[in-house]
Coordinates of C-alpha atoms in Angstrom, one line a residue:
D197 CA -0.2 0.0 -0.3
M198 CA 3.0 2.1 0.1
V199 CA 3.3 1.9 -3.7
K200 CA 1.1 3.7 -5.9
P201 CA 0.1 2.0 -9.4
G202 CA 2.8 2.5 -12.1
A203 CA 5.3 4.0 -9.8
V204 CA 9.3 3.6 -10.5
V205 CA 10.6 2.1 -7.4
I206 CA 14.4 2.6 -7.3
D207 CA 15.9 0.4 -4.6
V208 CA 19.3 1.4 -3.1
G209 CA 19.2 -0.8 -0.3
I210 CA 21.5 -4.0 -0.5
N211 CA 21.5 -6.7 2.6
R212 CA 23.2 -10.1 2.7
I213 CA 20.9 -12.8 3.8
E214 CA 21.6 -16.6 4.3
E215 CA 19.0 -18.7 2.4
Q216 CA 19.7 -22.6 2.1
G217 CA 23.3 -22.3 3.5
R218 CA 24.1 -19.8 0.9
S219 CA 24.3 -16.3 1.3
R220 CA 22.6 -14.0 -1.5
L221 CA 22.5 -10.2 -1.5
V222 CA 18.8 -8.5 -1.8
G223 CA 17.4 -5.1 -1.7
D224 CA 15.0 -3.3 0.8
V225 CA 12.2 -3.5 -1.5
D226 CA 9.9 -6.6 -1.2
H227 CA 9.8 -7.4 -5.0
D228 CA 7.0 -10.1 -4.9
A229 CA 4.8 -7.4 -3.0
V230 CA 5.5 -4.7 -5.5
A231 CA 5.7 -6.2 -8.8
D232 CA 2.3 -6.6 -9.7
V233 CA 1.9 -2.5 -8.4
A234 CA 4.9 -0.8 -9.7
G235 CA 5.6 0.0 -13.4
A236 CA 9.1 -0.8 -12.7
L237 CA 11.8 -1.8 -10.4
S238 CA 15.7 -1.5 -10.2
P239 CA 17.4 -4.4 -9.5
V240 CA 19.5 -5.8 -6.4
P241 CA 22.4 -6.4 -7.0
G242 CA 23.0 -4.3 -10.1
G243 CA 20.6 -1.7 -9.9
V244 CA 21.9 1.7 -9.0
G245 CA 25.7 0.2 -7.9
P246 CA 27.3 0.9 -11.3
L247 CA 25.9 4.4 -11.5
T248 CA 26.7 5.4 -7.7
V249 CA 30.6 4.1 -9.0
A250 CA 30.8 6.2 -11.9
M251 CA 29.5 9.3 -9.9
L252 CA 31.8 8.5 -7.4
L253 CA 34.9 8.2 -9.9
E254 CA 33.7 11.5 -11.3
N255 CA 33.6 13.5 -8.1
T256 CA 37.1 12.2 -7.4
L257 CA 38.2 13.3 -10.9
Q258 CA 36.9 16.8 -10.0
A259 CA 38.1 16.8 -6.9
A260 CA 41.8 16.0 -8.2
L261 CA 41.7 18.9 -11.1
A262 CA 40.4 21.4 -8.5
R263 CA 43.4 20.5 -6.0
K264 CA 45.6 20.8 -9.0
S265 CA 44.8 24.3 -10.4
R266 CA 45.1 25.7 -7.1

């Protein structure tokens, strides 16, 4: 009831759970509960992680260039 029909759900959580003697990564969103309601749901793992890494690298580059120009 927290997701409106057609909403885009971006799951940024990441948790490691133990299941049948193995560990796996899951997000904070209950995929099965919102799959029929949401218009789109980002996957975990592999959803926002690559974008986060790209943004961190861009910020690091900008900081290095700013420091060098001083």
